[in-house]
JSON list of C-alpha atoms in Angstrom, two decimals:
[
{"chain": "A", "resi": 1, "resn": "GLY", "atom": "CA", "xyz": [-82.10, -26.32, -26.14]},
{"chain": "A", "resi": 2, "resn": "ALA", "atom": "CA", "xyz": [-82.10, -24.98, -29.63]},
{"chain": "A", "resi": 3, "resn": "GLY", "atom": "CA", "xyz": [-80.23, -21.74, -30.03]},
{"chain": "A", "resi": 4, "resn": "ALA", "atom": "CA", "xyz": [-78.21, -22.22, -26.88]},
{"chain": "A", "resi": 5, "resn": "THR", "atom": "CA", "xyz": [-74.52, -21.39, -27.11]},
{"chain": "A", "resi": 6, "resn": "ALA", "atom": "CA", "xyz": [-71.74, -22.94, -25.08]},
{"chain": "A", "resi": 7, "resn": "SER", "atom": "CA", "xyz": [-69.49, -20.59, -23.14]},
{"chain": "A", "resi": 8, "resn": "SER", "atom": "CA", "xyz": [-65.93, -21.26, -22.06]},
{"chain": "A", "resi": 9, "resn": "LYS", "atom": "CA", "xyz": [-63.46, -19.53, -19.82]},
{"chain": "A", "resi": 10, "resn": "ILE", "atom": "CA", "xyz": [-59.87, -18.88, -20.81]},
{"chain": "A", "resi": 11, "resn": "HIS", "atom": "CA", "xyz": [-57.32, -18.78, -18.02]},
{"chain": "A", "resi": 12, "resn": "ILE", "atom": "CA", "xyz": [-54.20, -16.79, -18.76]},
{"chain": "A", "resi": 13, "resn": "VAL", "atom": "CA", "xyz": [-51.19, -17.38, -16.57]},
{"chain": "A", "resi": 14, "resn": "VAL", "atom": "CA", "xyz": [-48.75, -14.50, -16.40]},
{"chain": "A", "resi": 15, "resn": "THR", "atom": "CA", "xyz": [-45.28, -15.31, -15.13]},
{"chain": "A", "resi": 16, "resn": "VAL", "atom": "CA", "xyz": [-42.86, -12.57, -14.05]},
{"chain": "A", "resi": 17, "resn": "ASN", "atom": "CA", "xyz": [-39.32, -13.83, -14.00]},
{"chain": "A", "resi": 18, "resn": "LYS", "atom": "CA", "xyz": [-36.77, -12.49, -11.62]},
{"chain": "A", "resi": 19, "resn": "ARG", "atom": "CA", "xyz": [-34.46, -9.86, -13.03]},
{"chain": "A", "resi": 20, "resn": "GLU", "atom": "CA", "xyz": [-30.84, -10.99, -13.19]},
{"chain": "A", "resi": 21, "resn": "ILE", "atom": "CA", "xyz": [-28.06, -8.48, -12.45]},
{"chain": "A", "resi": 22, "resn": "THR", "atom": "CA", "xyz": [-24.36, -8.71, -11.64]},
{"chain": "A", "resi": 23, "resn": "ILE", "atom": "CA", "xyz": [-22.77, -6.40, -9.07]},
{"chain": "A", "resi": 24, "resn": "LYS", "atom": "CA", "xyz": [-18.99, -6.18, -8.82]},
{"chain": "A", "resi": 25, "resn": "ALA", "atom": "CA", "xyz": [-16.84, -4.86, -6.02]},
{"chain": "A", "resi": 26, "resn": "ASN", "atom": "CA", "xyz": [-14.69, -2.37, -7.92]},
{"chain": "A", "resi": 27, "resn": "GLY", "atom": "CA", "xyz": [-11.50, -2.89, -5.99]},
{"chain": "A", "resi": 28, "resn": "GLY", "atom": "CA", "xyz": [-8.76, -0.37, -6.62]},
{"chain": "A", "resi": 29, "resn": "ARG", "atom": "CA", "xyz": [-5.08, 0.45, -6.56]},
{"chain": "A", "resi": 30, "resn": "LYS", "atom": "CA", "xyz": [-3.09, 2.75, -4.31]},
{"chain": "A", "resi": 31, "resn": "GLU", "atom": "CA", "xyz": [0.18, 3.43, -6.09]},
{"chain": "A", "resi": 32, "resn": "THR", "atom": "CA", "xyz": [2.23, 4.07, -2.95]},
{"chain": "A", "resi": 33, "resn": "TYR", "atom": "CA", "xyz": [2.07, 2.51, 0.51]},
{"chain": "A", "resi": 34, "resn": "ASP", "atom": "CA", "xyz": [1.12, 5.15, 3.10]},
{"chain": "A", "resi": 35, "resn": "GLY", "atom": "CA", "xyz": [0.32, 3.07, 6.18]},
{"chain": "A", "resi": 36, "resn": "LYS", "atom": "CA", "xyz": [-3.42, 3.57, 5.77]},
{"chain": "A", "resi": 37, "resn": "PRO", "atom": "CA", "xyz": [-5.90, 0.89, 4.63]},
{"chain": "A", "resi": 38, "resn": "LEU", "atom": "CA", "xyz": [-7.41, 0.77, 1.16]},
{"chain": "A", "resi": 39, "resn": "THR", "atom": "CA", "xyz": [-10.85, -0.76, 1.71]},
{"chain": "A", "resi": 40, "resn": "ALA", "atom": "CA", "xyz": [-13.41, -2.39, -0.54]},
{"chain": "A", "resi": 41, "resn": "GLU", "atom": "CA", "xyz": [-15.95, 0.16, 0.68]},
{"chain": "A", "resi": 42, "resn": "ASP", "atom": "CA", "xyz": [-13.65, 3.01, -0.39]},
{"chain": "A", "resi": 43, "resn": "CYS", "atom": "CA", "xyz": [-13.67, 1.66, -3.93]},
{"chain": "A", "resi": 44, "resn": "GLY", "atom": "CA", "xyz": [-17.42, 1.09, -4.25]},
{"chain": "A", "resi": 45, "resn": "TYR", "atom": "CA", "xyz": [-19.30, -1.10, -6.73]},
{"chain": "A", "resi": 46, "resn": "SER", "atom": "CA", "xyz": [-20.47, -1.31, -10.34]},
{"chain": "A", "resi": 47, "resn": "ILE", "atom": "CA", "xyz": [-23.41, -3.06, -11.96]},
{"chain": "A", "resi": 48, "resn": "THR", "atom": "CA", "xyz": [-21.54, -4.87, -14.70]},
{"chain": "A", "resi": 49, "resn": "SER", "atom": "CA", "xyz": [-24.37, -6.84, -16.31]},
{"chain": "A", "resi": 50, "resn": "THR", "atom": "CA", "xyz": [-26.12, -5.65, -19.43]},
{"chain": "A", "resi": 51, "resn": "THR", "atom": "CA", "xyz": [-29.35, -5.77, -17.45]},
{"chain": "A", "resi": 52, "resn": "LYS", "atom": "CA", "xyz": [-29.54, -2.99, -14.88]},
{"chain": "A", "resi": 53, "resn": "LEU", "atom": "CA", "xyz": [-31.97, -2.29, -12.06]},
{"chain": "A", "resi": 54, "resn": "ALA", "atom": "CA", "xyz": [-35.58, -1.65, -12.99]},
{"chain": "A", "resi": 55, "resn": "ASP", "atom": "CA", "xyz": [-36.25, 2.08, -13.22]},
{"chain": "A", "resi": 56, "resn": "ILE", "atom": "CA", "xyz": [-38.44, 1.97, -10.12]},
{"chain": "A", "resi": 57, "resn": "ASP", "atom": "CA", "xyz": [-35.74, 0.39, -7.95]},
{"chain": "A", "resi": 58, "resn": "LYS", "atom": "CA", "xyz": [-32.46, 1.49, -6.42]},
{"chain": "A", "resi": 59, "resn": "ILE", "atom": "CA", "xyz": [-29.68, 0.08, -4.29]},
{"chain": "A", "resi": 60, "resn": "ASP", "atom": "CA", "xyz": [-30.39, 0.90, -0.68]},
{"chain": "A", "resi": 61, "resn": "LYS", "atom": "CA", "xyz": [-27.42, -0.64, 1.09]},
{"chain": "A", "resi": 62, "resn": "ILE", "atom": "CA", "xyz": [-24.31, -2.63, 0.22]},
{"chain": "A", "resi": 63, "resn": "THR", "atom": "CA", "xyz": [-21.91, -4.14, 2.74]},
{"chain": "A", "resi": 64, "resn": "TYR", "atom": "CA", "xyz": [-18.33, -4.93, 1.87]},
{"chain": "A", "resi": 65, "resn": "SER", "atom": "CA", "xyz": [-15.44, -7.05, 3.02]},
{"chain": "A", "resi": 66, "resn": "GLY", "atom": "CA", "xyz": [-11.76, -6.50, 2.29]},
{"chain": "A", "resi": 67, "resn": "SER", "atom": "CA", "xyz": [-8.94, -4.18, 3.28]},
{"chain": "A", "resi": 68, "resn": "GLN", "atom": "CA", "xyz": [-5.31, -3.83, 2.15]},
{"chain": "A", "resi": 69, "resn": "THR", "atom": "CA", "xyz": [-2.78, -1.77, 4.12]},
{"chain": "A", "resi": 70, "resn": "ASP", "atom": "CA", "xyz": [0.58, -3.34, 3.33]},
{"chain": "A", "resi": 71, "resn": "ALA", "atom": "CA", "xyz": [2.08, -3.47, -0.14]},
{"chain": "A", "resi": 72, "resn": "GLY", "atom": "CA", "xyz": [0.50, -6.34, -2.03]},
{"chain": "A", "resi": 73, "resn": "SER", "atom": "CA", "xyz": [-2.95, -7.47, -3.15]},
{"chain": "A", "resi": 74, "resn": "SER", "atom": "CA", "xyz": [-6.09, -8.98, -1.61]},
{"chain": "A", "resi": 75, "resn": "THR", "atom": "CA", "xyz": [-9.76, -9.51, -2.44]},
{"chain": "A", "resi": 76, "resn": "ALA", "atom": "CA", "xyz": [-12.52, -6.91, -2.30]},
{"chain": "A", "resi": 77, "resn": "SER", "atom": "CA", "xyz": [-15.95, -8.50, -1.78]},
{"chain": "A", "resi": 78, "resn": "ILE", "atom": "CA", "xyz": [-19.59, -7.53, -1.51]},
{"chain": "A", "resi": 79, "resn": "THR", "atom": "CA", "xyz": [-21.19, -9.48, 1.32]},
{"chain": "A", "resi": 80, "resn": "SER", "atom": "CA", "xyz": [-24.80, -8.29, 1.04]},
{"chain": "A", "resi": 81, "resn": "VAL", "atom": "CA", "xyz": [-27.10, -6.14, -1.11]},
{"chain": "A", "resi": 82, "resn": "LYS", "atom": "CA", "xyz": [-30.42, -4.58, -0.17]},
{"chain": "A", "resi": 83, "resn": "LEU", "atom": "CA", "xyz": [-32.63, -2.86, -2.72]},
{"chain": "A", "resi": 84, "resn": "ALA", "atom": "CA", "xyz": [-35.39, -0.32, -2.23]},
{"chain": "A", "resi": 85, "resn": "ARG", "atom": "CA", "xyz": [-38.19, 1.20, -4.28]},
{"chain": "A", "resi": 86, "resn": "ASN", "atom": "CA", "xyz": [-37.62, 4.72, -5.57]},
{"chain": "A", "resi": 87, "resn": "ASN", "atom": "CA", "xyz": [-39.77, 7.33, -3.82]},
{"chain": "A", "resi": 88, "resn": "SER", "atom": "CA", "xyz": [-41.26, 4.71, -1.52]},
{"chain": "A", "resi": 89, "resn": "THR", "atom": "CA", "xyz": [-40.54, 3.48, 1.95]},
{"chain": "A", "resi": 90, "resn": "GLY", "atom": "CA", "xyz": [-41.07, 0.05, 3.41]},
{"chain": "A", "resi": 91, "resn": "ILE", "atom": "CA", "xyz": [-40.94, -1.77, 0.09]},
{"chain": "A", "resi": 92, "resn": "ASP", "atom": "CA", "xyz": [-38.02, -4.14, -0.43]},
{"chain": "A", "resi": 93, "resn": "PRO", "atom": "CA", "xyz": [-37.87, -5.47, -4.02]},
{"chain": "A", "resi": 94, "resn": "THR", "atom": "CA", "xyz": [-34.67, -7.47, -3.47]},
{"chain": "A", "resi": 95, "resn": "ASP", "atom": "CA", "xyz": [-36.44, -10.81, -3.88]},
{"chain": "A", "resi": 96, "resn": "ASN", "atom": "CA", "xyz": [-37.43, -9.82, -7.40]},
{"chain": "A", "resi": 97, "resn": "TYR", "atom": "CA", "xyz": [-33.81, -10.13, -8.47]},
{"chain": "A", "resi": 98, "resn": "ILE", "atom": "CA", "xyz": [-31.20, -12.81, -8.94]},
{"chain": "A", "resi": 99, "resn": "ILE", "atom": "CA", "xyz": [-28.04, -11.00, -7.91]},
{"chain": "A", "resi": 100, "resn": "THR", "atom": "CA", "xyz": [-24.60, -12.34, -8.81]},
{"chain": "A", "resi": 101, "resn": "LEU", "atom": "CA", "xyz": [-21.76, -10.88, -6.78]},
{"chain": "A", "resi": 102, "resn": "VAL", "atom": "CA", "xyz": [-18.27, -10.59, -8.28]},
{"chain": "A", "resi": 103, "resn": "THR", "atom": "CA", "xyz": [-15.09, -9.83, -6.37]},
{"chain": "A", "resi": 104, "resn": "GLY", "atom": "CA", "xyz": [-12.49, -7.19, -7.17]},
{"chain": "A", "resi": 105, "resn": "THR", "atom": "CA", "xyz": [-8.86, -6.70, -6.17]},
{"chain": "A", "resi": 106, "resn": "LEU", "atom": "CA", "xyz": [-7.27, -4.26, -3.74]},
{"chain": "A", "resi": 107, "resn": "THR", "atom": "CA", "xyz": [-3.63, -3.45, -4.54]},
{"chain": "A", "resi": 108, "resn": "VAL", "atom": "CA", "xyz": [-1.11, -1.27, -2.71]},
{"chain": "A", "resi": 109, "resn": "GLY", "atom": "CA", "xyz": [2.23, -0.44, -4.32]},
{"chain": "A", "resi": 110, "resn": "LYS", "atom": "CA", "xyz": [5.55, -0.21, -2.48]},
{"chain": "A", "resi": 111, "resn": "LYS", "atom": "CA", "xyz": [6.95, 3.14, -1.36]},
{"chain": "A", "resi": 112, "resn": "ALA", "atom": "CA", "xyz": [10.30, 4.00, -2.92]},
{"chain": "A", "resi": 113, "resn": "ILE", "atom": "CA", "xyz": [13.14, 5.21, -0.71]},
{"chain": "A", "resi": 114, "resn": "THR", "atom": "CA", "xyz": [16.86, 5.74, -1.27]},
{"chain": "A", "resi": 115, "resn": "VAL", "atom": "CA", "xyz": [19.22, 4.98, 1.61]},
{"chain": "A", "resi": 116, "resn": "LYS", "atom": "CA", "xyz": [22.87, 6.04, 1.87]},
{"chain": "A", "resi": 117, "resn": "PRO", "atom": "CA", "xyz": [25.56, 6.26, 4.54]},
{"chain": "A", "resi": 118, "resn": "VAL", "atom": "CA", "xyz": [26.19, 9.74, 5.92]},
{"chain": "A", "resi": 119, "resn": "ASN", "atom": "CA", "xyz": [29.57, 11.03, 4.73]},
{"chain": "A", "resi": 120, "resn": "ALA", "atom": "CA", "xyz": [32.19, 10.70, 7.47]},
{"chain": "A", "resi": 121, "resn": "SER", "atom": "CA", "xyz": [35.64, 12.14, 8.04]},
{"chain": "A", "resi": 122, "resn": "LYS", "atom": "CA", "xyz": [38.38, 12.27, 10.66]},
{"chain": "A", "resi": 123, "resn": "THR", "atom": "CA", "xyz": [42.03, 13.05, 11.14]},
{"chain": "A", "resi": 124, "resn": "TYR", "atom": "CA", "xyz": [44.37, 10.10, 10.66]},
{"chain": "A", "resi": 125, "resn": "ASP", "atom": "CA", "xyz": [44.83, 8.12, 13.88]},
{"chain": "A", "resi": 126, "resn": "GLY", "atom": "CA", "xyz": [45.81, 4.70, 12.59]},
{"chain": "A", "resi": 127, "resn": "SER", "atom": "CA", "xyz": [42.35, 3.15, 13.07]},
{"chain": "A", "resi": 128, "resn": "ALA", "atom": "CA", "xyz": [39.76, 2.46, 10.38]},
{"chain": "A", "resi": 129, "resn": "LEU", "atom": "CA", "xyz": [37.01, 4.98, 9.68]},
{"chain": "A", "resi": 130, "resn": "THR", "atom": "CA", "xyz": [33.67, 3.34, 8.87]},
{"chain": "A", "resi": 131, "resn": "ALA", "atom": "CA", "xyz": [30.14, 4.62, 8.28]},
{"chain": "A", "resi": 132, "resn": "SER", "atom": "CA", "xyz": [27.98, 4.76, 11.39]},
{"chain": "A", "resi": 133, "resn": "ARG", "atom": "CA", "xyz": [24.90, 6.74, 10.37]},
{"chain": "A", "resi": 134, "resn": "TRP", "atom": "CA", "xyz": [22.39, 6.64, 7.52]},
{"chain": "A", "resi": 135, "resn": "GLU", "atom": "CA", "xyz": [20.18, 9.16, 5.73]},
{"chain": "A", "resi": 136, "resn": "LEU", "atom": "CA", "xyz": [17.51, 9.14, 3.04]},
{"chain": "A", "resi": 137, "resn": "ALA", "atom": "CA", "xyz": [18.50, 10.64, -0.31]},
{"chain": "A", "resi": 138, "resn": "ASP", "atom": "CA", "xyz": [16.73, 12.08, -3.36]},
{"chain": "A", "resi": 139, "resn": "GLY", "atom": "CA", "xyz": [13.96, 13.64, -1.26]},
{"chain": "A", "resi": 140, "resn": "THR", "atom": "CA", "xyz": [12.51, 10.27, -0.30]},
{"chain": "A", "resi": 141, "resn": "THR", "atom": "CA", "xyz": [10.75, 9.85, 3.04]},
{"chain": "A", "resi": 142, "resn": "PHE", "atom": "CA", "xyz": [9.31, 7.19, 5.33]},
{"chain": "A", "resi": 143, "resn": "VAL", "atom": "CA", "xyz": [5.65, 6.91, 6.24]},
{"chain": "A", "resi": 144, "resn": "THR", "atom": "CA", "xyz": [5.16, 8.89, 9.45]},
{"chain": "A", "resi": 145, "resn": "GLY", "atom": "CA", "xyz": [6.24, 6.90, 12.49]},
{"chain": "A", "resi": 146, "resn": "GLU", "atom": "CA", "xyz": [8.38, 4.43, 10.53]},
{"chain": "A", "resi": 147, "resn": "THR", "atom": "CA", "xyz": [12.18, 4.31, 10.55]},
{"chain": "A", "resi": 148, "resn": "ILE", "atom": "CA", "xyz": [15.24, 2.11, 10.12]},
{"chain": "A", "resi": 149, "resn": "ASN", "atom": "CA", "xyz": [15.91, -0.14, 13.09]},
{"chain": "A", "resi": 150, "resn": "GLY", "atom": "CA", "xyz": [18.78, -2.17, 11.66]},
{"chain": "A", "resi": 151, "resn": "ILE", "atom": "CA", "xyz": [21.41, -1.53, 9.01]},
{"chain": "A", "resi": 152, "resn": "GLU", "atom": "CA", "xyz": [24.91, -2.69, 8.03]},
{"chain": "A", "resi": 153, "resn": "TYR", "atom": "CA", "xyz": [27.61, -0.83, 6.10]},
{"chain": "A", "resi": 154, "resn": "ASN", "atom": "CA", "xyz": [30.45, -1.76, 3.75]},
{"chain": "A", "resi": 155, "resn": "GLY", "atom": "CA", "xyz": [33.73, 0.14, 3.42]},
{"chain": "A", "resi": 156, "resn": "ALA", "atom": "CA", "xyz": [36.59, 1.38, 5.60]},
{"chain": "A", "resi": 157, "resn": "GLN", "atom": "CA", "xyz": [39.29, 4.02, 5.28]},
{"chain": "A", "resi": 158, "resn": "THR", "atom": "CA", "xyz": [42.43, 3.88, 7.46]},
{"chain": "A", "resi": 159, "resn": "ASN", "atom": "CA", "xyz": [45.13, 5.84, 5.65]},
{"chain": "A", "resi": 160, "resn": "VAL", "atom": "CA", "xyz": [44.91, 9.43, 4.47]},
{"chain": "A", "resi": 161, "resn": "GLY", "atom": "CA", "xyz": [42.57, 9.65, 1.49]},
{"chain": "A", "resi": 162, "resn": "SER", "atom": "CA", "xyz": [38.96, 8.97, 0.52]},
{"chain": "A", "resi": 163, "resn": "SER", "atom": "CA", "xyz": [36.88, 5.95, -0.44]},
{"chain": "A", "resi": 164, "resn": "ASN", "atom": "CA", "xyz": [33.24, 4.98, -0.76]},
{"chain": "A", "resi": 165, "resn": "SER", "atom": "CA", "xyz": [31.01, 3.56, 1.91]},
{"chain": "A", "resi": 166, "resn": "SER", "atom": "CA", "xyz": [27.79, 1.75, 1.10]},
{"chain": "A", "resi": 167, "resn": "VAL", "atom": "CA", "xyz": [24.78, 0.15, 2.73]},
{"chain": "A", "resi": 168, "resn": "LYS", "atom": "CA", "xyz": [24.88, -3.63, 2.63]},
{"chain": "A", "resi": 169, "resn": "GLU", "atom": "CA", "xyz": [21.92, -4.60, 0.46]},
{"chain": "A", "resi": 170, "resn": "GLY", "atom": "CA", "xyz": [19.34, -6.65, 2.33]},
{"chain": "A", "resi": 171, "resn": "SER", "atom": "CA", "xyz": [20.53, -5.43, 5.72]},
{"chain": "A", "resi": 172, "resn": "VAL", "atom": "CA", "xyz": [17.98, -2.63, 6.13]},
{"chain": "A", "resi": 173, "resn": "LYS", "atom": "CA", "xyz": [15.17, -3.33, 8.60]},
{"chain": "A", "resi": 174, "resn": "ILE", "atom": "CA", "xyz": [12.29, -0.86, 8.85]},
{"chain": "A", "resi": 175, "resn": "ILE", "atom": "CA", "xyz": [9.78, -0.79, 11.70]},
{"chain": "A", "resi": 176, "resn": "ASP", "atom": "CA", "xyz": [6.59, 1.13, 12.43]},
{"chain": "A", "resi": 177, "resn": "SER", "atom": "CA", "xyz": [5.74, 3.03, 15.61]},
{"chain": "A", "resi": 178, "resn": "ALA", "atom": "CA", "xyz": [4.52, -0.19, 17.27]},
{"chain": "A", "resi": 179, "resn": "GLY", "atom": "CA", "xyz": [7.77, -2.01, 16.53]},
{"chain": "A", "resi": 180, "resn": "ASN", "atom": "CA", "xyz": [6.34, -4.16, 13.73]},
{"chain": "A", "resi": 181, "resn": "GLU", "atom": "CA", "xyz": [8.63, -4.80, 10.78]},
{"chain": "A", "resi": 182, "resn": "VAL", "atom": "CA", "xyz": [7.34, -3.15, 7.60]},
{"chain": "A", "resi": 183, "resn": "THR", "atom": "CA", "xyz": [10.42, -3.48, 5.37]},
{"chain": "A", "resi": 184, "resn": "GLU", "atom": "CA", "xyz": [8.46, -5.28, 2.64]},
{"chain": "A", "resi": 185, "resn": "ASN", "atom": "CA", "xyz": [6.35, -2.16, 2.10]},
{"chain": "A", "resi": 186, "resn": "TYR", "atom": "CA", "xyz": [9.35, -0.30, 0.69]},
{"chain": "A", "resi": 187, "resn": "GLU", "atom": "CA", "xyz": [11.28, -0.48, -2.59]},
{"chain": "A", "resi": 188, "resn": "ILE", "atom": "CA", "xyz": [14.78, 0.33, -1.39]},
{"chain": "A", "resi": 189, "resn": "SER", "atom": "CA", "xyz": [17.48, 1.87, -3.59]},
{"chain": "A", "resi": 190, "resn": "TYR", "atom": "CA", "xyz": [20.99, 2.67, -2.45]},
{"chain": "A", "resi": 191, "resn": "LYS", "atom": "CA", "xyz": [23.60, 5.40, -2.89]},
{"chain": "A", "resi": 192, "resn": "THR", "atom": "CA", "xyz": [27.16, 5.53, -1.65]},
{"chain": "A", "resi": 193, "resn": "GLY", "atom": "CA", "xyz": [28.70, 7.84, 0.92]},
{"chain": "A", "resi": 194, "resn": "THR", "atom": "CA", "xyz": [32.29, 9.01, 1.32]},
{"chain": "A", "resi": 195, "resn": "LEU", "atom": "CA", "xyz": [34.86, 8.19, 3.98]},
{"chain": "A", "resi": 196, "resn": "THR", "atom": "CA", "xyz": [37.68, 10.74, 4.27]},
{"chain": "A", "resi": 197, "resn": "VAL", "atom": "CA", "xyz": [40.80, 10.60, 6.42]},
{"chain": "A", "resi": 198, "resn": "THR", "atom": "CA", "xyz": [42.84, 13.80, 6.58]},
{"chain": "A", "resi": 199, "resn": "VAL", "atom": "CA", "xyz": [46.50, 14.40, 7.34]},
{"chain": "A", "resi": 200, "resn": "ARG", "atom": "CA", "xyz": [47.47, 14.53, 10.98]},
{"chain": "A", "resi": 201, "resn": "GLU", "atom": "CA", "xyz": [49.63, 17.55, 11.67]},
{"chain": "A", "resi": 202, "resn": "ILE", "atom": "CA", "xyz": [52.50, 17.20, 14.11]},
{"chain": "A", "resi": 203, "resn": "THR", "atom": "CA", "xyz": [55.20, 19.57, 15.20]},
{"chain": "A", "resi": 204, "resn": "ILE", "atom": "CA", "xyz": [58.71, 18.34, 15.87]},
{"chain": "A", "resi": 205, "resn": "THR", "atom": "CA", "xyz": [60.93, 20.66, 17.87]},
{"chain": "A", "resi": 206, "resn": "ALA", "atom": "CA", "xyz": [64.73, 20.21, 17.86]},
{"chain": "A", "resi": 207, "resn": "GLY", "atom": "CA", "xyz": [66.05, 19.87, 21.40]},
{"chain": "A", "resi": 208, "resn": "SER", "atom": "CA", "xyz": [68.65, 22.24, 22.86]},
{"chain": "A", "resi": 209, "resn": "GLY", "atom": "CA", "xyz": [71.84, 21.21, 24.64]},
{"chain": "A", "resi": 210, "resn": "SER", "atom": "CA", "xyz": [75.24, 22.38, 25.83]},
{"chain": "A", "resi": 211, "resn": "LYS", "atom": "CA", "xyz": [78.78, 21.03, 25.61]},
{"chain": "A", "resi": 212, "resn": "VAL", "atom": "CA", "xyz": [81.34, 21.54, 28.32]}
]
């Protein structure tokens, strides 16, 4: 009728988009091989995106994959992420996020050692003197439980005098306590040893005789 007014309803649709973040497995570097694993979990994670977690949320649990023991490199990964609400229990806001996972790198450097023949000497006997034992020089050491299991030497001294002995490069084989070869975990340098043959002392006695 006259004076009547029409009414209308306005529907407002509010859309909340998921929050996008990027989480990276940090990875890491161990400068020197020590026989122990460097793991992705040891190195942790970083949120590398400009967008971070909402202030009301936190990371509750991250699981990792990746481990590097020998010298070399491999991948550090995050396999799962679970979020939680700050100061609340039982609320999992993970589905409110689009999470991109980025891998990192685990790197272990070689351990430096210096190998040399032990100096050797003997009195002249007509046979060649050669190196038969090795030692580590310059204060270098093996990882505990590891040692040389194969080695070859160059050099020989037969006559009175001195000369150098050396380790044949590429001949050194290093094993761990289980017998596994671990040579590739070491950066091997070499020094020479000395072979010395000394004078053999003899006494010659003039014989005695008689003439009739």
